[in-house]
Short mmCIF file of C-alpha atoms in Angstrom, two decimals:
data_model
loop_
_atom_site.label_atom_id
_atom_site.label_comp_id
_atom_site.label_asym_id
_atom_site.label_seq_id
_atom_site.Cartn_x
_atom_site.Cartn_y
_atom_site.Cartn_z
CA MET A 26 0.00 0.00 0.00
CA ALA A 27 2.73 2.48 0.96
CA ALA A 28 4.79 1.85 -2.18
CA THR A 29 1.74 2.18 -4.42
CA LYS A 30 0.74 5.45 -2.79
CA LEU A 31 4.31 6.77 -3.04
CA ASN A 32 4.34 6.09 -6.78
CA LYS A 33 1.15 8.14 -7.12
CA ALA A 34 2.08 10.97 -4.75
CA GLU A 35 1.87 14.45 -6.28
CA ASN A 36 2.78 16.63 -3.29
CA ILE A 37 4.10 16.52 0.26
CA GLU A 38 0.67 15.78 1.72
CA ASP A 39 0.39 12.71 -0.51
CA TYR A 40 3.89 11.71 0.58
CA PHE A 41 3.07 11.79 4.28
CA ASP A 42 -0.15 9.88 3.65
CA ALA A 43 1.79 7.22 1.72
CA VAL A 44 4.58 6.64 4.25
CA SER A 45 2.05 6.40 7.09
CA TRP A 46 1.13 3.03 5.57
CA TRP A 47 4.72 1.72 5.80
CA ASP A 48 4.11 -1.23 8.13
CA ASN A 49 7.54 -2.84 7.87
CA PRO A 50 11.00 -2.62 9.46
CA VAL A 51 12.19 0.95 9.79
CA PHE A 52 13.34 2.90 6.73
CA ASN A 53 14.52 6.49 6.27
CA PHE A 54 12.46 8.19 3.56
CA ALA A 55 13.84 11.33 1.89
CA TYR A 56 11.47 13.67 0.06
CA ALA A 57 11.94 16.62 -2.31
CA ASP A 58 9.56 18.26 -4.76
CA LYS A 59 9.57 21.00 -7.38
CA ALA A 60 7.76 23.32 -4.97
CA GLY A 61 10.93 23.42 -2.88
CA ASN A 62 9.83 21.17 -0.02
CA ILE A 63 12.26 18.71 1.53
CA ALA A 64 11.70 16.17 4.31
CA MET A 65 13.24 13.19 6.04
CA THR A 66 10.87 10.73 7.70
CA VAL A 67 11.63 7.63 9.76
CA CYS A 68 8.84 5.15 9.07
CA GLY A 69 8.11 1.62 10.12
CA ARG A 70 7.56 -0.33 13.30
CA ILE A 71 9.59 0.86 16.29
CA PRO A 72 8.49 -1.44 19.11
CA ILE A 73 7.39 -0.34 22.57
CA ARG A 74 8.63 -2.95 25.04
CA ASN A 75 7.52 -3.90 28.51
CA GLY A 76 9.78 -5.56 31.07
CA TYR A 77 13.03 -5.05 29.16
CA SER A 78 14.80 -2.41 27.09
CA GLY A 79 15.57 -4.36 23.93
CA MET A 80 19.31 -3.83 24.35
CA TYR A 81 19.90 -7.51 25.13
CA PRO A 82 18.02 -10.79 24.64
CA VAL A 83 15.78 -11.86 27.50
CA VAL A 84 13.61 -14.85 28.30
CA ALA A 85 9.92 -13.92 28.17
CA LEU A 86 8.76 -15.81 31.24
CA ASN A 87 5.21 -14.45 30.95
CA ASP A 88 3.04 -12.05 28.98
CA SER A 89 4.33 -9.07 30.98
CA VAL A 90 7.66 -9.23 29.13
CA GLY A 91 7.64 -8.48 25.43
CA MET A 92 6.73 -6.02 22.69
CA VAL A 93 3.37 -4.52 23.60
CA SER A 94 2.90 -1.93 20.85
CA ASN A 95 4.67 0.32 18.34
CA VAL A 96 5.54 4.02 18.39
CA PRO A 97 2.56 5.86 16.84
CA TYR A 98 3.18 7.25 13.37
CA ALA A 99 2.62 10.84 14.55
CA TYR A 100 5.57 10.46 16.96
CA LEU A 101 8.07 8.90 14.56
CA PRO A 102 11.17 11.11 13.97
CA ARG A 103 10.78 13.46 11.04
CA GLU A 104 12.14 16.72 9.71
CA VAL A 105 10.37 19.05 7.26
CA ASN A 106 11.89 22.10 5.54
CA PRO A 107 14.64 22.75 8.14
CA SER A 108 16.18 26.21 8.17
CA ARG A 109 19.61 24.85 7.22
CA GLY A 110 18.16 23.94 3.81
CA HIS A 111 18.99 20.24 3.65
CA VAL A 112 18.22 16.84 5.13
CA SER A 113 20.50 13.81 5.07
CA SER A 114 20.80 10.22 6.19
CA ALA A 115 23.66 7.74 6.24
CA ASN A 116 22.03 5.23 8.61
CA GLN A 117 23.13 7.21 11.68
CA ARG A 118 20.74 7.95 14.54
CA SER A 119 18.00 10.16 13.13
CA ILE A 120 17.34 11.94 16.43
CA ASN A 121 19.10 12.48 19.75
CA PRO A 122 17.86 9.63 21.99
CA ASN A 123 18.04 11.94 25.00
CA GLU A 124 15.50 14.24 23.37
CA TYR A 125 13.08 11.57 22.17
CA GLY A 126 10.18 10.23 24.19
CA TYR A 127 10.64 6.61 23.18
CA PRO A 128 13.69 4.33 23.57
CA LEU A 129 15.70 3.81 20.38
CA VAL A 130 17.92 0.74 20.34
CA GLY A 131 19.70 -1.10 17.58
CA PRO A 132 23.00 -1.34 15.70
CA TYR A 133 23.20 2.18 14.32
CA VAL A 134 26.36 3.05 12.43
CA ASP A 135 29.03 5.21 14.04
CA GLY A 136 27.83 8.35 12.27
CA TYR A 137 31.04 9.54 10.62
CA ARG A 138 29.53 9.53 7.12
CA GLY A 139 26.56 11.54 8.38
CA ARG A 140 28.86 14.05 10.06
CA ARG A 141 30.86 14.54 6.88
CA ILE A 142 27.74 14.88 4.70
CA ASN A 143 26.38 17.61 6.96
CA GLU A 144 29.76 19.38 6.97
CA LEU A 145 29.82 19.52 3.19
CA LEU A 146 26.20 20.60 2.84
CA ASP A 147 26.52 23.25 5.56
CA ALA A 148 29.57 24.74 3.85
CA ASP A 149 27.82 25.63 0.58
CA ASN A 150 24.23 26.54 -0.23
CA SER A 151 24.69 26.32 -4.01
CA ILE A 152 25.38 22.60 -4.45
CA THR A 153 25.60 21.38 -8.05
CA THR A 154 25.39 17.92 -9.59
CA GLU A 155 29.18 17.91 -9.92
CA ASP A 156 29.51 18.78 -6.24
CA LEU A 157 27.33 15.83 -5.26
CA MET A 158 29.45 13.52 -7.40
CA ARG A 159 32.52 14.79 -5.53
CA PHE A 160 30.74 14.28 -2.21
CA GLN A 161 30.09 10.64 -3.09
CA ALA A 162 33.84 10.19 -3.65
CA ASP A 163 34.86 12.06 -0.49
CA ALA A 164 37.52 10.13 1.47
CA ILE A 165 38.25 12.40 4.44
CA GLU A 166 38.70 10.32 7.61
CA ILE A 167 36.78 12.14 10.35
CA ARG A 168 38.14 9.80 13.04
CA ALA A 169 41.73 10.59 12.05
CA ARG A 170 41.01 14.32 11.88
CA SER A 171 39.91 14.20 15.53
CA ILE A 172 42.54 11.85 16.93
CA VAL A 173 45.78 12.34 14.93
CA PRO A 174 46.44 15.93 16.14
CA LYS A 175 46.30 14.62 19.72
CA VAL A 176 48.84 11.93 18.81
CA VAL A 177 51.20 14.46 17.21
CA SER A 178 50.86 16.75 20.24
CA ALA A 179 51.55 13.83 22.59
CA TRP A 180 54.69 12.95 20.63
CA ASP A 181 55.87 16.57 20.74
CA ASN A 182 55.41 16.57 24.53
CA LEU A 183 56.57 13.07 25.50
CA GLY A 184 58.45 11.68 22.49
CA ASP A 185 62.00 10.45 22.92
CA GLY A 186 63.40 12.37 19.94
CA ASN A 187 63.88 9.27 17.78
CA GLU A 188 64.70 10.67 14.33
CA SER A 189 63.05 7.81 12.45
CA ILE A 190 59.80 8.31 14.31
CA GLU A 191 60.06 12.09 13.88
CA MET A 192 60.22 11.53 10.13
CA ILE A 193 57.20 9.24 10.22
CA VAL A 194 55.22 11.67 12.38
CA GLY A 195 55.96 14.16 9.61
CA LEU A 196 53.66 12.07 7.40
CA PHE A 197 50.81 13.13 9.67
CA ASN A 198 51.88 16.78 9.70
CA ASP A 199 51.58 16.89 5.91
CA TRP A 200 48.31 14.91 5.75
CA ASP A 201 44.89 16.42 5.01
CA TYR A 202 43.18 13.22 6.29
CA GLU A 203 42.21 12.02 2.82
CA MET A 204 42.45 8.22 2.52
CA ALA A 205 44.10 8.41 -0.90
CA THR A 206 45.82 5.40 -2.47
CA ASP A 207 49.13 7.17 -3.20
CA LEU A 208 49.72 8.32 0.39
CA LYS A 209 51.48 6.56 3.31
CA ALA A 210 49.73 8.36 6.16
CA PRO A 211 46.44 6.45 5.69
CA THR A 212 48.24 3.12 6.19
CA LEU A 213 49.95 4.42 9.31
CA TRP A 214 46.59 5.68 10.59
CA MET A 215 45.01 2.24 10.22
CA TYR A 216 47.66 0.58 12.38
CA LEU A 217 47.75 3.50 14.81
CA TYR A 218 44.00 3.36 15.42
CA ASP A 219 44.13 -0.38 16.14
CA ALA A 220 47.01 0.15 18.57
CA ILE A 221 45.28 3.04 20.38
CA ARG A 222 42.13 0.99 20.76
CA SER A 223 43.86 -2.12 22.10
CA GLU A 224 46.18 -0.16 24.43
CA THR A 225 43.31 1.93 25.82
CA PHE A 226 40.97 -0.99 26.41
CA GLU A 227 43.53 -3.67 27.31
CA GLU A 228 41.31 -4.66 30.26
CA LEU A 229 38.84 -6.04 27.76
CA ASP A 230 41.30 -8.42 26.09
CA VAL A 231 40.09 -11.23 28.35
CA LEU A 232 36.77 -11.09 26.47
CA ILE A 233 38.30 -11.81 23.06
CA PRO A 234 38.61 -15.63 23.40
CA LEU A 235 35.23 -15.80 25.14
CA LEU A 236 33.62 -13.92 22.27
CA GLU A 237 35.32 -16.05 19.63
CA GLU A 238 34.29 -19.31 21.28
CA SER A 239 30.70 -18.32 22.06
CA SER A 240 27.90 -20.01 20.11
CA MET A 241 25.97 -16.72 20.38
CA LYS A 242 28.61 -14.65 18.57
CA SER A 243 26.73 -14.24 15.30
CA ASN A 244 23.36 -13.73 16.96
CA ALA A 245 23.32 -11.65 20.11
CA LEU A 246 26.90 -10.65 20.93
CA PRO A 247 28.88 -7.74 19.44
CA SER A 248 31.49 -8.50 16.80
CA SER A 249 34.29 -6.95 18.86
CA SER A 250 35.13 -6.77 22.54
CA TYR A 251 36.21 -3.13 22.12
CA PRO A 252 33.85 -0.13 22.30
CA ARG A 253 33.04 1.55 19.01
CA ALA A 254 35.02 4.41 17.48
CA PRO A 255 32.91 7.37 18.73
CA ILE A 256 33.46 6.24 22.33
CA LEU A 257 37.24 6.08 21.89
CA GLU A 258 37.18 9.43 20.09
CA GLN A 259 35.24 11.04 22.94
CA LEU A 260 37.60 9.63 25.58
CA ILE A 261 40.62 11.00 23.72
CA LEU A 262 39.10 14.45 23.19
CA GLU A 263 37.85 14.79 26.77
CA ASN A 264 41.09 13.35 28.24
CA GLU A 265 39.53 12.47 31.59
CA SER A 266 39.17 8.70 31.43
CA ALA A 267 40.70 6.22 33.87
CA TYR A 268 40.81 3.75 30.96
CA PHE A 269 44.12 5.27 29.86
CA ASP A 270 45.88 3.83 32.92
CA ASP A 271 47.38 0.49 31.98
CA THR A 272 46.45 -2.05 34.66
CA ARG A 273 49.39 -4.23 33.59
CA THR A 274 51.97 -1.74 34.91
CA GLU A 275 52.35 -1.55 38.69
CA GLY A 276 53.39 1.70 40.32
CA LEU A 277 52.77 3.76 37.16
CA ILE A 278 49.66 5.67 36.16
CA GLU A 279 49.58 6.27 32.41
CA THR A 280 47.91 9.33 30.92
CA ARG A 281 46.24 9.65 27.56
CA ASP A 282 49.43 11.01 26.01
CA HIS A 283 51.47 8.09 27.35
CA ILE A 284 49.08 5.68 25.63
CA LEU A 285 49.08 7.66 22.37
CA VAL A 286 52.90 7.72 22.19
CA ARG A 287 53.12 4.03 23.06
CA SER A 288 50.53 3.26 20.37
CA LEU A 289 52.55 5.21 17.83
CA HIS A 290 55.61 3.06 18.60
CA ILE A 291 53.52 -0.12 18.31
CA ALA A 292 52.01 0.94 14.97
CA ILE A 293 55.38 1.80 13.46
CA ASN A 294 57.00 -1.40 14.74
CA THR A 295 54.13 -3.41 13.27
CA MET A 296 54.52 -1.76 9.88
CA HIS A 297 58.28 -2.29 9.88
CA SER A 298 57.67 -5.94 10.66
CA LEU A 299 55.07 -6.39 7.92
CA TYR A 300 56.41 -4.14 5.16
CA GLY A 301 60.08 -3.53 5.92
CA GLU A 302 62.07 -0.38 6.64
CA ASN A 303 61.46 1.13 3.20
CA THR A 304 58.40 3.34 3.65
CA ASP A 305 57.69 3.23 -0.10
CA SER A 306 55.90 -0.03 0.65
CA TRP A 307 53.55 1.81 3.03
CA GLU A 308 51.44 3.40 0.28
CA TYR A 309 47.80 2.86 1.09
CA GLY A 310 46.83 1.57 -2.34
CA LEU A 311 49.25 -1.35 -2.04
CA HIS A 312 47.21 -2.71 0.86
CA HIS A 313 43.68 -1.33 0.55
CA THR A 314 42.01 -3.00 -2.44
CA ILE A 315 38.69 -4.12 -3.89
CA ASN A 316 37.51 -7.20 -5.75
CA VAL A 317 33.78 -7.68 -6.36
CA GLU A 318 32.58 -11.22 -5.75
CA HIS A 319 29.59 -12.64 -7.60
CA ILE A 320 26.69 -13.04 -5.18
CA ALA A 321 26.77 -16.82 -5.71
CA GLY A 322 30.58 -17.00 -5.70
CA LEU A 323 30.72 -17.89 -9.40
CA THR A 324 33.33 -15.33 -10.40
CA THR A 325 35.14 -12.16 -9.33
CA ILE A 326 35.41 -8.74 -10.93
CA LYS A 327 39.04 -7.78 -10.41
CA GLY A 328 39.62 -4.29 -9.08
CA GLY A 329 42.71 -2.94 -7.37
CA PRO A 330 43.69 -0.04 -5.08
CA ILE A 331 40.68 1.82 -3.67
CA ARG A 332 40.32 5.06 -1.70
CA GLY A 333 38.37 5.62 1.50
CA GLN A 334 37.78 3.79 4.78
CA HIS A 335 35.29 4.94 7.45
CA THR A 336 34.60 7.86 5.13
CA LEU A 337 31.73 9.28 3.13
CA PHE A 338 32.83 6.86 0.42
CA PRO A 339 32.72 3.74 2.62
CA SER A 340 35.35 1.06 2.06
CA HIS A 341 36.00 -0.54 5.42
CA GLY A 342 38.88 -2.86 6.24
CA TRP A 343 41.89 -3.75 4.13
CA GLU A 344 39.88 -5.43 1.37
CA MET A 345 36.68 -3.63 0.45
CA THR A 346 33.90 -6.22 0.43
CA THR A 347 30.89 -3.94 1.06
CA GLY A 348 30.07 -0.44 -0.06
CA PRO A 349 27.77 1.70 -2.19
CA VAL A 350 25.62 -0.59 -4.33
CA LEU A 351 24.32 2.37 -6.32
CA ARG A 352 25.79 5.83 -6.79
CA HIS A 353 22.92 8.03 -7.86
CA VAL A 354 22.78 11.81 -8.29
CA ILE A 355 19.33 13.09 -9.24
CA ASP A 356 18.77 16.51 -10.81
CA LEU A 357 15.09 17.29 -10.21
CA GLU A 358 15.24 20.40 -12.39
CA ASN A 359 16.69 18.51 -15.33
CA PRO A 360 16.22 14.73 -14.85
CA LEU A 361 18.35 13.88 -17.89
CA ASN A 362 21.26 15.56 -16.14
CA SER A 363 21.09 12.86 -13.45
CA ARG A 364 23.83 10.25 -13.13
CA CYS A 365 24.09 6.73 -11.73
CA VAL A 366 26.39 3.73 -11.72
CA ILE A 367 26.62 0.34 -9.99
CA PRO A 368 29.76 -1.70 -9.10
CA GLY A 369 29.19 -4.45 -11.61
CA GLY A 370 27.09 -4.50 -14.74
CA GLN A 371 23.59 -4.38 -16.12
CA SER A 372 23.26 -8.16 -15.89
CA GLY A 373 23.75 -10.62 -13.06
CA ASN A 374 24.60 -13.33 -15.59
CA PRO A 375 28.38 -13.95 -15.35
CA PHE A 376 28.42 -15.16 -18.99
CA SER A 377 26.93 -11.88 -20.28
CA VAL A 378 28.99 -9.06 -21.78
CA HIS A 379 26.93 -6.81 -19.51
CA PHE A 380 27.99 -8.56 -16.30
CA ASP A 381 30.82 -6.10 -15.55
CA ASP A 382 30.24 -3.39 -18.15
CA LEU A 383 29.76 -0.64 -15.51
CA PHE A 384 32.52 -1.61 -13.08
CA GLN A 385 35.23 0.57 -14.60
CA LEU A 386 32.92 3.60 -14.43
CA TRP A 387 32.22 2.84 -10.77
CA TYR A 388 35.88 2.12 -9.96
CA THR A 389 37.76 4.79 -11.94
CA PHE A 390 38.55 7.95 -9.98
CA ASP A 391 38.91 11.13 -12.05
CA THR A 392 41.81 12.93 -10.36
CA GLU A 393 41.05 16.23 -12.11
CA GLU A 394 37.32 16.36 -11.33
CA HIS A 395 37.88 14.51 -8.02
CA HIS A 396 35.01 12.09 -8.42
CA TYR A 397 34.24 8.67 -9.85
CA LEU A 398 32.66 8.14 -13.25
CA TYR A 399 28.97 7.70 -14.00
CA GLN A 400 26.65 6.74 -16.82
CA ASN A 401 24.23 9.21 -18.35
CA PHE A 402 20.46 8.91 -18.41
CA TYR A 403 18.64 8.32 -21.70
CA THR A 404 14.96 8.16 -22.54
CA TYR A 405 13.24 6.44 -25.47
CA SER A 406 9.66 6.82 -26.56
CA SER A 407 9.36 3.20 -27.71
CA SER A 408 11.16 -0.14 -27.64
CA SER A 409 11.82 0.12 -31.37
CA GLU A 410 13.59 3.44 -30.85
CA PHE A 411 15.73 1.83 -28.16
CA VAL A 412 16.67 -1.05 -30.49
CA SER A 413 17.49 1.35 -33.33
CA VAL A 414 20.23 3.11 -31.35
CA SER A 415 21.84 -0.13 -30.19
CA GLU A 416 25.37 -0.52 -31.47
CA GLU A 417 25.90 -4.02 -32.86
CA ASN A 418 22.69 -5.04 -31.12
CA ARG A 419 24.56 -5.21 -27.78
CA LEU A 420 22.06 -3.25 -25.68
CA ILE A 421 19.62 -6.16 -25.70
CA GLU A 422 20.30 -8.92 -23.18
CA ARG A 423 20.09 -12.40 -24.69
CA ARG A 424 18.99 -15.47 -22.78
CA ILE A 425 21.68 -18.09 -22.29
CA THR A 426 20.55 -21.70 -21.92
CA LEU A 427 23.09 -24.22 -20.61
CA MET A 428 22.51 -27.68 -22.09
CA PRO A 429 24.07 -30.98 -20.93
CA THR A 430 26.65 -32.41 -23.33
CA ASN A 431 25.30 -35.97 -23.24
#
């Protein structure tokens, strides 16, 4: 019902009527129209629970424990025509839980993409299609931008003057926090973050084997024993946490800066061990790559070095295995000026010439325009017109039938 009504909506009133019928898991709906209205609406079933919060699994011993209702549609988070002139969503929390009348629980993302999107939109009120294409390729690491200056300051205050480390710290001094493939600082940041996290929360190391061995790991337990990045970031910025004291050292109380300098040593030692003393082998693109696997594991589209990390262009880990399925920039004033591309092809058939015919557009980064490539939009008034413009009849997908040989 909701989808049908959305397809027929002609104005913002029709939109709100349509999404009120969304009786499914929660989605973020973005709205814009030619009258200049914009909106972001969270729709779906947000349960109201009795006898437990929903943060952890419980045993429902009787009818008093369980989901008793859902948040009424009128009270679901929404935003309409905000004064800042834009709305955005990157799966972060849509509203401050401390300012909302109902409990919001669930595995929300860390919010760094949302923070960067809002930064870019707040900085310019005359966004163009080209700007949005650049935004979708943005690879500024917000975590590093918050934490690395504290590390450099700690080294300046407590460092031992080691010339080799001074040179490596210089990589950070010259870095603009872009996770670019031709730079060494992004690789150093990856190992530094891991070291800071493990050295700060060393008390939690005892949980690692318990988590790995638990039969509940994939169901109810978190994937890591360590707190998530925003918590570590906040502890470092506030610099008031007892977590920075290392419980393994008797008679010594470590400060934040002690832990940051120690983590820097650990990160550099790890990289020397893995990649050697020659820092040329530290370039990010040598280690951060992408290969797109067929959904059924039938084949692989070979990629190579890829930008980004926990950035607006998401490419987590050392090998990018998840990311933007569709890059889409829509020009409502001139729809044919819209752009889109997917990381594969127009066919899911691995034997088709169209299986990977869009990958190079999706993968190729234009260093002059500072964005990835896209395909244009075309419209045809009839199927015969579409066929007539096909070069060598390649725009039409053919059916492939596999026959046994005997």
